Short mmCIF file of C-alpha atoms and ligand atoms in Angstrom, two decimals:
data_model
loop_
_atom_site.label_atom_id
_atom_site.label_comp_id
_atom_site.label_asym_id
_atom_site.label_seq_id
_atom_site.Cartn_x
_atom_site.Cartn_y
_atom_site.Cartn_z
CA MET A 1 113.94 -35.20 42.76
CA THR A 2 117.34 -36.03 44.26
CA ARG A 3 119.46 -33.02 44.95
CA LYS A 4 123.00 -33.20 43.68
CA ALA A 5 126.24 -31.50 44.68
CA TYR A 6 129.42 -31.04 42.67
CA ILE A 7 132.85 -30.26 44.14
CA LYS A 8 135.81 -29.15 42.04
CA THR A 9 139.11 -29.61 43.87
CA TYR A 10 142.48 -27.96 43.31
CA GLY A 11 145.64 -28.37 45.36
CA CYS A 12 147.19 -30.77 47.78
CA GLN A 13 146.12 -33.94 49.60
CA MET A 14 144.87 -31.82 52.46
CA ASN A 15 142.40 -30.26 50.05
CA GLU A 16 141.43 -33.68 48.64
CA HIS A 17 140.79 -34.76 52.19
CA ASP A 18 138.70 -31.67 52.97
CA THR A 19 136.68 -32.38 49.82
CA GLN A 20 135.88 -35.88 51.08
CA ARG A 21 134.62 -34.35 54.29
CA MET A 22 132.46 -31.88 52.39
CA HIS A 23 130.98 -34.78 50.41
CA ASP A 24 130.24 -36.58 53.69
CA MET A 25 128.49 -33.51 55.11
CA LEU A 26 126.53 -32.97 51.90
CA LYS A 27 125.42 -36.61 51.98
CA GLU A 28 124.08 -36.07 55.50
CA MET A 29 122.12 -33.13 54.12
CA GLY A 30 120.58 -35.34 51.43
CA TYR A 31 122.78 -34.40 48.46
CA VAL A 32 124.25 -37.08 46.19
CA PRO A 33 127.45 -36.44 44.23
CA ALA A 34 126.86 -35.03 40.71
CA GLU A 35 128.90 -36.30 37.76
CA THR A 36 129.08 -32.86 36.19
CA ALA A 37 128.59 -29.30 37.42
CA ASP A 38 125.49 -28.69 35.26
CA GLU A 39 123.37 -31.28 37.07
CA ALA A 40 124.13 -29.92 40.55
CA SER A 41 122.11 -27.58 42.77
CA VAL A 42 125.15 -26.92 44.98
CA ILE A 43 128.61 -26.36 43.51
CA LEU A 44 131.68 -25.98 45.69
CA VAL A 45 135.14 -25.04 44.49
CA ASN A 46 137.93 -26.11 46.83
CA THR A 47 140.82 -23.84 45.94
CA CYS A 48 144.61 -23.68 46.16
CA SER A 49 146.72 -20.54 46.22
CA VAL A 50 150.19 -22.07 46.50
CA ARG A 51 151.16 -20.69 43.07
CA ALA A 52 149.53 -18.29 40.63
CA ASN A 53 148.68 -21.13 38.26
CA PRO A 54 146.19 -23.09 40.43
CA GLU A 55 144.75 -19.77 41.60
CA ASN A 56 144.10 -18.63 38.02
CA LYS A 57 142.39 -21.94 37.29
CA VAL A 58 139.88 -21.18 40.05
CA TYR A 59 138.82 -17.94 38.38
CA SER A 60 138.56 -19.63 34.97
CA PHE A 61 136.41 -22.37 36.45
CA LEU A 62 134.15 -19.81 38.13
CA GLY A 63 133.85 -18.13 34.71
CA THR A 64 132.48 -21.36 33.21
CA LEU A 65 129.74 -21.40 35.86
CA ARG A 66 128.31 -18.01 34.84
CA PRO A 67 125.89 -19.31 32.14
CA LEU A 68 124.77 -22.03 34.54
CA LYS A 69 123.95 -19.55 37.29
CA ALA A 70 122.16 -17.35 34.75
CA ARG A 71 119.93 -20.30 33.80
CA MET A 72 119.43 -21.50 37.38
CA PRO A 73 119.30 -18.55 39.79
CA ASP A 74 118.73 -20.96 42.73
CA LEU A 75 122.08 -22.64 42.12
CA ILE A 76 124.32 -22.24 45.17
CA VAL A 77 128.01 -21.64 44.57
CA GLY A 78 130.52 -21.74 47.44
CA VAL A 79 134.27 -21.23 47.30
CA ALA A 80 136.40 -23.09 49.85
CA GLY A 81 140.09 -23.53 50.62
CA CYS A 82 143.16 -21.36 50.48
CA VAL A 83 142.10 -18.77 47.87
CA ALA A 84 138.85 -18.31 49.79
CA GLN A 85 140.64 -17.82 53.10
CA GLN A 86 142.99 -15.28 51.62
CA THR A 87 140.62 -13.35 49.42
CA GLY A 88 137.50 -13.43 51.63
CA GLU A 89 135.08 -10.55 51.01
CA THR A 90 137.04 -9.39 47.97
CA LEU A 91 136.17 -12.62 46.21
CA LEU A 92 132.47 -11.96 46.85
CA ASP A 93 132.83 -8.49 45.35
CA ARG A 94 134.79 -9.75 42.37
CA GLU A 95 132.57 -12.76 41.52
CA PRO A 96 128.85 -11.92 41.77
CA LEU A 97 127.87 -15.56 41.11
CA VAL A 98 129.52 -16.72 44.34
CA ASP A 99 127.12 -17.06 47.29
CA PHE A 100 129.62 -17.74 50.03
CA VAL A 101 133.33 -18.24 50.64
CA PHE A 102 134.92 -20.10 53.53
CA GLY A 103 138.40 -21.01 54.74
CA PRO A 104 139.66 -24.40 55.93
CA ASP A 105 138.91 -23.53 59.56
CA ASN A 106 135.19 -23.20 58.86
CA LEU A 107 134.76 -26.42 56.92
CA PHE A 108 132.62 -28.11 59.55
CA ARG A 109 130.05 -25.32 59.32
CA LEU A 110 129.12 -26.24 55.76
CA PRO A 111 125.46 -27.15 56.54
CA GLU A 112 124.98 -23.82 58.31
CA MET A 113 126.61 -21.94 55.42
CA ILE A 114 124.42 -23.60 52.80
CA GLU A 115 121.29 -22.82 54.80
CA ALA A 116 122.36 -19.17 55.11
CA ALA A 117 123.06 -19.01 51.36
CA LYS A 118 119.60 -20.43 50.63
CA LYS A 119 118.13 -17.54 52.64
CA GLY A 120 120.01 -15.15 50.39
CA GLU A 121 122.84 -14.28 52.79
CA ARG A 122 126.14 -13.58 50.96
CA ARG A 123 129.00 -14.01 53.37
CA ALA A 124 132.70 -14.74 53.85
CA TRP A 125 133.23 -17.28 56.63
CA THR A 126 136.94 -16.77 57.20
CA GLU A 127 137.29 -16.27 60.94
CA TRP A 128 139.85 -18.47 62.73
CA GLN A 129 138.74 -20.99 65.32
CA SER A 130 140.42 -20.87 68.72
CA TRP A 131 140.98 -23.61 71.27
CA GLU A 132 141.97 -23.82 74.93
CA GLY A 133 145.09 -25.76 75.95
CA PRO A 134 148.15 -26.95 74.07
CA VAL A 135 146.50 -29.73 72.07
CA LYS A 136 143.60 -28.66 69.91
CA GLU A 137 140.87 -31.05 68.87
CA PHE A 138 140.17 -29.29 65.58
CA VAL A 139 138.46 -32.36 64.14
CA PRO A 140 134.92 -32.53 65.52
CA ASP A 141 134.01 -35.70 67.44
CA THR A 142 131.46 -36.87 64.89
CA TRP A 143 134.18 -36.85 62.22
CA VAL A 144 136.56 -38.79 64.45
CA GLU A 145 133.94 -41.54 64.56
CA GLN A 146 133.15 -41.40 60.84
CA GLY A 147 136.54 -40.72 59.21
CA HIS A 148 136.21 -41.30 55.47
CA VAL A 149 137.62 -44.53 53.98
CA GLU A 150 138.14 -44.60 50.20
CA GLY A 151 138.59 -48.19 49.08
CA SER A 152 141.34 -49.47 51.34
CA LYS A 153 142.88 -46.04 51.99
CA ALA A 154 142.18 -43.33 54.50
CA TYR A 155 143.71 -39.96 55.33
CA ILE A 156 144.06 -38.59 58.85
CA THR A 157 144.89 -34.95 59.50
CA ILE A 158 147.23 -34.84 62.48
CA THR A 159 148.25 -31.18 62.34
CA LYS A 160 146.94 -28.15 60.57
CA GLY A 161 148.60 -24.89 59.73
CA CYS A 162 152.31 -24.22 59.67
CA ASN A 163 154.74 -22.29 61.90
CA ASN A 164 157.58 -22.19 59.38
CA HIS A 165 158.38 -19.02 57.52
CA CYS A 166 159.57 -20.24 54.13
CA ALA A 167 159.91 -16.98 52.25
CA TYR A 168 157.95 -18.08 49.16
CA CYS A 169 155.06 -19.82 50.90
CA ILE A 170 151.51 -18.65 51.37
CA VAL A 171 150.37 -21.62 53.48
CA PRO A 172 150.99 -20.03 56.91
CA HIS A 173 148.73 -17.18 55.72
CA THR A 174 145.91 -19.41 54.47
CA ARG A 175 146.03 -22.25 56.99
CA GLY A 176 147.18 -20.34 60.07
CA ARG A 177 149.37 -21.29 63.03
CA GLU A 178 150.22 -24.93 63.49
CA VAL A 179 148.04 -26.94 65.85
CA SER A 180 148.18 -30.68 66.64
CA ARG A 181 145.39 -33.06 67.60
CA SER A 182 145.70 -35.30 70.65
CA PRO A 183 147.13 -38.79 70.11
CA GLU A 184 143.93 -40.28 71.63
CA SER A 185 141.74 -38.62 69.02
CA ILE A 186 144.03 -39.65 66.15
CA LEU A 187 144.25 -43.25 67.35
CA ARG A 188 140.48 -43.43 67.79
CA GLU A 189 139.98 -42.20 64.23
CA ALA A 190 142.59 -44.65 62.92
CA HIS A 191 140.96 -47.60 64.73
CA GLY A 192 137.58 -46.72 63.27
CA MET A 193 138.99 -46.45 59.77
CA ILE A 194 140.70 -49.84 60.02
CA ASP A 195 137.42 -51.33 61.32
CA ARG A 196 135.70 -49.90 58.24
CA GLY A 197 138.18 -51.49 55.83
CA ALA A 198 141.19 -49.15 55.65
CA ARG A 199 144.47 -51.04 55.09
CA GLU A 200 146.66 -48.04 54.31
CA LEU A 201 146.62 -44.88 56.40
CA TRP A 202 148.15 -41.52 55.50
CA LEU A 203 149.03 -39.06 58.25
CA LEU A 204 148.63 -35.56 56.87
CA GLY A 205 150.01 -32.21 57.93
CA GLN A 206 151.57 -29.15 56.32
CA ASN A 207 154.69 -30.00 58.29
CA VAL A 208 153.76 -33.43 59.51
CA ASN A 209 156.87 -34.21 61.55
CA SER A 210 156.62 -31.18 63.79
CA TYR A 211 153.54 -32.84 65.33
CA THR A 212 153.37 -32.24 69.10
CA GLY A 213 150.83 -34.38 70.93
CA GLY A 214 151.92 -33.46 74.46
CA PRO A 215 155.02 -33.45 76.66
CA GLU A 216 157.46 -36.10 75.40
CA TYR A 217 155.05 -37.04 72.65
CA GLY A 218 156.04 -36.05 69.13
CA PHE A 219 155.85 -37.42 65.60
CA TYR A 220 158.11 -40.37 66.48
CA GLU A 221 155.80 -41.52 69.27
CA LEU A 222 152.72 -41.12 67.08
CA LEU A 223 154.25 -43.01 64.15
CA ASP A 224 155.34 -45.73 66.57
CA GLU A 225 151.80 -46.15 68.00
CA VAL A 226 149.84 -45.90 64.75
CA SER A 227 152.17 -48.28 62.93
CA ARG A 228 151.45 -51.00 65.50
CA LEU A 229 147.67 -50.96 65.04
CA ASP A 230 146.15 -54.37 64.35
CA GLY A 231 144.89 -54.79 60.81
CA LEU A 232 147.01 -51.99 59.36
CA LEU A 233 149.16 -53.00 56.38
CA ARG A 234 150.72 -49.70 55.39
CA LEU A 235 151.39 -46.32 56.93
CA ARG A 236 152.44 -43.25 54.93
CA PHE A 237 152.78 -39.58 55.87
CA THR A 238 153.19 -36.29 54.06
CA SER A 239 154.89 -33.82 54.03
CA PRO A 240 157.80 -33.83 56.43
CA HIS A 241 160.23 -30.90 56.63
CA PRO A 242 163.96 -31.77 56.34
CA ARG A 243 164.73 -29.80 59.52
CA ASP A 244 162.41 -31.98 61.56
CA TRP A 245 163.46 -35.26 59.95
CA ASN A 246 166.02 -37.20 61.98
CA ASN A 247 167.89 -40.49 62.12
CA ARG A 248 165.65 -41.83 64.89
CA LEU A 249 162.73 -41.60 62.49
CA ALA A 250 164.84 -43.34 59.84
CA ASP A 251 165.55 -46.15 62.33
CA LEU A 252 161.85 -46.52 63.08
CA MET A 253 161.05 -46.66 59.36
CA ALA A 254 163.71 -49.34 58.92
CA GLU A 255 162.48 -51.57 61.70
CA ARG A 256 158.70 -51.28 61.35
CA PRO A 257 157.25 -53.28 58.43
CA THR A 258 154.03 -51.25 58.24
CA ILE A 259 155.85 -47.92 57.72
CA CYS A 260 156.31 -47.66 53.96
CA LYS A 261 159.86 -47.31 52.69
CA HIS A 262 159.10 -44.03 51.00
CA LEU A 263 159.94 -40.52 52.12
CA HIS A 264 158.65 -37.40 50.40
CA LEU A 265 161.20 -34.86 51.59
CA PRO A 266 161.07 -31.52 49.75
CA PHE A 267 164.49 -29.91 49.37
CA GLN A 268 163.34 -26.91 47.25
CA ALA A 269 166.83 -25.80 46.14
CA GLY A 270 170.35 -27.18 46.02
CA SER A 271 172.25 -23.95 46.68
CA ASP A 272 172.89 -22.96 50.29
CA ALA A 273 172.56 -19.28 49.37
CA VAL A 274 169.11 -19.90 47.88
CA LEU A 275 168.10 -22.14 50.81
CA LYS A 276 169.05 -19.30 53.13
CA ALA A 277 167.09 -16.73 51.14
CA MET A 278 164.16 -19.16 51.19
CA ARG A 279 164.52 -19.37 55.00
CA ARG A 280 164.55 -23.16 54.91
CA ARG A 281 166.83 -23.30 57.99
CA HIS A 282 169.05 -26.10 56.70
CA THR A 283 171.97 -26.54 54.32
CA LEU A 284 172.17 -28.96 51.43
CA GLU A 285 174.82 -31.01 53.27
CA GLU A 286 172.48 -31.40 56.26
CA TYR A 287 169.77 -32.63 53.92
CA LEU A 288 172.13 -35.04 52.16
CA ASP A 289 173.44 -36.39 55.47
CA LYS A 290 169.93 -37.38 56.50
CA VAL A 291 169.30 -38.97 53.11
CA ARG A 292 172.58 -40.90 53.27
CA TYR A 293 171.76 -42.26 56.71
CA LEU A 294 168.32 -43.37 55.56
CA ARG A 295 169.77 -45.07 52.46
CA GLU A 296 172.36 -46.82 54.57
CA LYS A 297 169.62 -48.20 56.82
CA ILE A 298 167.18 -48.99 54.01
CA PRO A 299 169.01 -49.42 50.69
CA ALA A 300 165.77 -49.81 48.70
CA VAL A 301 164.09 -46.72 50.18
CA GLU A 302 162.43 -44.42 47.64
CA ILE A 303 162.76 -40.69 48.19
CA SER A 304 160.68 -38.11 46.37
CA THR A 305 160.80 -34.33 46.54
CA ASP A 306 159.50 -30.88 45.59
CA LEU A 307 161.75 -28.15 44.24
CA ILE A 308 161.45 -24.58 43.01
CA VAL A 309 163.40 -23.14 40.09
CA GLY A 310 163.99 -19.42 39.60
CA PHE A 311 163.64 -18.21 43.19
CA PRO A 312 164.71 -14.52 43.35
CA GLY A 313 168.49 -14.29 43.04
CA GLU A 314 168.99 -17.87 41.78
CA LYS A 315 172.03 -17.82 39.48
CA GLU A 316 173.03 -20.49 36.98
CA GLU A 317 175.58 -21.90 39.43
CA ASP A 318 172.93 -22.04 42.18
CA PHE A 319 170.61 -23.91 39.86
CA GLU A 320 173.38 -26.36 39.00
CA ARG A 321 173.42 -27.34 42.69
CA THR A 322 169.78 -28.36 42.27
CA LEU A 323 170.75 -30.61 39.35
CA TYR A 324 173.63 -31.93 41.45
CA THR A 325 171.14 -32.85 44.20
CA LEU A 326 168.99 -34.75 41.72
CA ARG A 327 172.03 -36.76 40.57
CA GLU A 328 173.20 -37.31 44.13
CA VAL A 329 169.90 -38.47 45.65
CA ARG A 330 168.32 -40.09 42.57
CA PHE A 331 164.76 -39.33 43.64
CA SER A 332 161.92 -41.67 42.67
CA GLN A 333 159.72 -38.67 41.85
CA VAL A 334 160.36 -34.95 41.56
CA PHE A 335 157.67 -32.26 41.60
CA PRO A 336 159.38 -29.18 40.15
CA PHE A 337 157.78 -25.74 40.19
CA LYS A 338 158.63 -22.39 38.66
CA TYR A 339 158.84 -19.75 41.38
CA SER A 340 155.61 -17.80 41.61
CA THR A 341 155.34 -14.61 43.66
CA ARG A 342 152.64 -14.89 46.32
CA PRO A 343 151.23 -11.68 47.76
CA GLY A 344 151.97 -11.12 51.44
CA THR A 345 154.95 -13.49 51.60
CA ARG A 346 158.47 -12.34 52.48
CA ALA A 347 159.79 -13.22 49.04
CA ALA A 348 157.18 -10.96 47.46
CA SER A 349 159.37 -8.00 48.42
CA LEU A 350 162.34 -9.45 46.52
CA PRO A 351 162.75 -8.67 42.81
CA ASP A 352 161.43 -11.59 40.74
CA ASP A 353 164.66 -11.38 38.74
CA VAL A 354 164.89 -14.73 36.96
CA SER A 355 163.20 -14.28 33.59
CA ARG A 356 160.23 -16.42 32.62
CA LYS A 357 162.27 -17.94 29.79
CA GLU A 358 165.08 -18.85 32.19
CA LYS A 359 162.62 -20.42 34.64
CA GLU A 360 161.08 -22.47 31.86
CA ASP A 361 164.51 -23.51 30.69
CA ARG A 362 165.57 -24.61 34.17
CA LEU A 363 162.32 -26.48 34.65
CA ALA A 364 162.88 -28.34 31.37
CA ARG A 365 166.42 -29.24 32.41
CA VAL A 366 165.14 -30.63 35.73
CA ILE A 367 162.48 -32.68 33.96
CA ALA A 368 164.94 -34.05 31.37
CA LEU A 369 167.46 -35.09 33.99
CA GLN A 370 164.82 -36.63 36.25
CA ASP A 371 163.28 -38.55 33.32
CA LYS A 372 166.66 -40.11 32.64
CA ILE A 373 167.23 -40.98 36.31
CA ASN A 374 163.75 -42.39 36.61
CA GLU A 375 164.09 -44.48 33.46
CA GLU A 376 167.25 -46.06 34.82
CA ALA A 377 165.67 -46.66 38.23
CA GLN A 378 162.56 -48.25 36.69
CA GLU A 379 164.72 -50.52 34.49
CA ALA A 380 166.75 -51.58 37.53
CA LEU A 381 163.54 -52.80 39.18
CA VAL A 382 162.80 -55.29 36.38
CA GLY A 383 163.23 -58.80 37.80
CA THR A 384 162.78 -57.72 41.44
CA VAL A 385 159.90 -58.84 43.64
CA GLN A 386 157.80 -55.99 45.02
CA GLN A 387 155.09 -55.96 47.62
CA VAL A 388 152.01 -54.40 46.06
CA LEU A 389 148.89 -53.10 47.73
CA ILE A 390 146.09 -53.48 45.18
CA ASP A 391 143.99 -50.34 44.59
CA GLY A 392 141.55 -51.89 42.14
CA PRO A 393 141.14 -53.34 38.66
CA HIS A 394 142.77 -51.66 35.67
CA PRO A 395 140.10 -49.29 34.27
CA ARG A 396 140.25 -50.76 30.75
CA ILE A 397 142.16 -54.06 30.60
CA PRO A 398 140.60 -57.10 32.29
CA GLY A 399 142.98 -59.37 34.20
CA ARG A 400 145.14 -56.47 35.35
CA TRP A 401 145.22 -54.83 38.75
CA ASN A 402 146.63 -51.44 39.65
CA GLY A 403 148.46 -50.76 42.86
CA ARG A 404 151.52 -49.24 44.45
CA THR A 405 154.81 -50.66 45.59
CA ASP A 406 155.97 -50.03 49.13
CA GLY A 407 158.11 -47.23 47.69
CA TYR A 408 155.01 -45.69 46.04
CA ARG A 409 155.70 -46.60 42.43
CA SER A 410 152.66 -47.24 40.22
CA ILE A 411 152.47 -50.88 39.22
CA THR A 412 150.09 -53.10 37.24
CA VAL A 413 149.88 -56.76 38.20
CA VAL A 414 148.72 -59.31 35.64
CA ALA A 415 146.49 -61.71 37.60
CA ASP A 416 142.95 -63.03 37.95
CA GLY A 417 140.69 -62.46 40.87
CA LEU A 418 142.58 -60.05 43.10
CA ASN A 419 140.81 -57.75 45.51
CA PRO A 420 141.29 -54.10 46.38
CA GLY A 421 143.14 -53.88 49.69
CA GLU A 422 145.02 -57.14 49.10
CA LEU A 423 148.78 -57.15 49.65
CA VAL A 424 150.54 -59.37 47.09
CA ASP A 425 154.06 -60.14 45.95
CA ALA A 426 154.69 -59.34 42.31
CA LYS A 427 157.68 -59.85 40.08
CA VAL A 428 158.40 -56.85 37.85
CA THR A 429 158.48 -57.89 34.18
CA ALA A 430 158.78 -54.53 32.43
CA ALA A 431 159.29 -50.81 33.00
CA ARG A 432 156.90 -48.62 31.04
CA GLY A 433 157.57 -44.92 31.57
CA HIS A 434 156.10 -44.00 34.90
CA TRP A 435 154.67 -47.39 35.77
CA LEU A 436 155.85 -50.94 36.20
CA GLN A 437 154.31 -54.14 34.92
CA ALA A 438 154.46 -57.30 37.00
CA ASP A 439 153.30 -60.90 37.34
CA LEU A 440 151.92 -62.32 40.53
CA HIS A 441 154.80 -63.94 42.37
CA ARG A 442 154.26 -67.22 44.18
CA PRO A 443 157.55 -68.47 45.56
N1 LIG B 501 156.26 -20.73 43.97
C1 LIG B 501 156.57 -21.93 43.44
N2 LIG B 501 156.41 -23.09 44.10
C2 LIG B 501 155.95 -23.03 45.36
N3 LIG B 501 155.70 -24.01 46.26
C3 LIG B 501 155.21 -23.43 47.38
N4 LIG B 501 155.14 -22.09 47.23
C4 LIG B 501 155.60 -21.82 45.98
C5 LIG B 501 155.77 -20.63 45.23
N5 LIG B 501 155.48 -19.42 45.74
C6 LIG B 501 155.96 -25.42 46.01
C7 LIG B 501 156.96 -25.99 46.99
C8 LIG B 501 156.12 -26.84 47.88
C9 LIG B 501 155.03 -27.29 46.95
C10 LIG B 501 153.79 -27.78 47.59
O1 LIG B 501 154.77 -26.15 46.17
O2 LIG B 501 157.90 -26.78 46.27
O3 LIG B 501 156.82 -27.91 48.46
FE1 LIG B 502 147.45 -25.29 48.05
FE2 LIG B 502 148.98 -25.10 50.17
FE3 LIG B 502 146.43 -24.64 50.43
FE4 LIG B 502 147.28 -27.14 49.96
S1 LIG B 502 147.66 -25.88 51.79
S2 LIG B 502 145.60 -26.12 48.98
S3 LIG B 502 149.04 -26.70 48.61
S4 LIG B 502 147.88 -23.44 49.25
#
């Protein structure tokens, strides 16, 4: 009988990427992916602890596995990711059905961990790896050769961990100090992925633009080299920090066709007082200056962002600066979050003094304003020609193909016989909420 494995993933793209790697390792071990948890003999939960909400979902999901484990005592359950790293042994004590927990640094030991679990060992694998020298090859060589390609897209981790001290953020605790891979290793992985069909590459890091590949070799140099690779159509990266974004990078984005004209640049709050309390190390004006420069160089650039409402001490007039920023920048996408106290962070010692009702209210005001801005922006795109990278056929309607514009808007192209990974020109015919409709454009 074929053995099956099921992975439930919460959190960011880094976690999605780690899940792909776990699937690859499980495949090597002879497991095929299961459609549902109840047909699997190994279940992994890849967790996120960035806010209380995704963390709570992990515990609810584990709760749903209890009857399954009761029926199948041989079922192996592992918990991965940020909650696992932070909770470690305590999670084993709290959840008897869990066989092992492991943090992001121990991912590559998955086969060893499963074997140990099969022998009845219950363990937390949360120790940090250490490397010699300034550049750390934290991606094992075998993975560099076999980097996962999903359709025409592939993700490459260039840094891991984070050296910033944003007061609200748990990531430095769960993912550790920042380390960068060597440019050689990244370029080798990128080459391999393009050879295996990748047309769009994503460079990933918690703070992607603080990448340091050696003396005189930073994020600019890496972006410059990767964006010139033969066969590559699109290059994206996430997430940069505003402090480490600069006009040189904007110039490079402007001049290099493969670098997508989209920047996800989290600003978190519009008030300088709140930015200071958050320890973001920049003012709103500094952020806006960088945005203005980029817009001047690339008028059609799309900028998206993350923000937090209700950080401790945020007054109504502070919050209004956040709304002001939305109106000023006119983001293509906004990911707004209610502040959530994370244990062990600096902000955890501050009184969580914005009421739940007020946070919800502010969140709703952000969403309403952004919906209006987005509706106008989508309407303004009707009649324009957009370059679209095709992801695949529309899941339900034949003769339609889903893809993304250069600026990362979702778009459906009405056409026959396109292929995933194809780059086409499409004329936008209608704006429908969060996606655009278009016809194939042949000048
Ligand atoms: N509370 C609310 N939102 C948070 N984020 C990070 N930590 C917290 C927190 N404690 C948000 C930030 C970040 C995104 C990934 O999650 O906006 O950019
Ligand atoms: Fe969540 Fe942050 Fe961990 Fe990603 S790195 S899974 S966002 S806590």
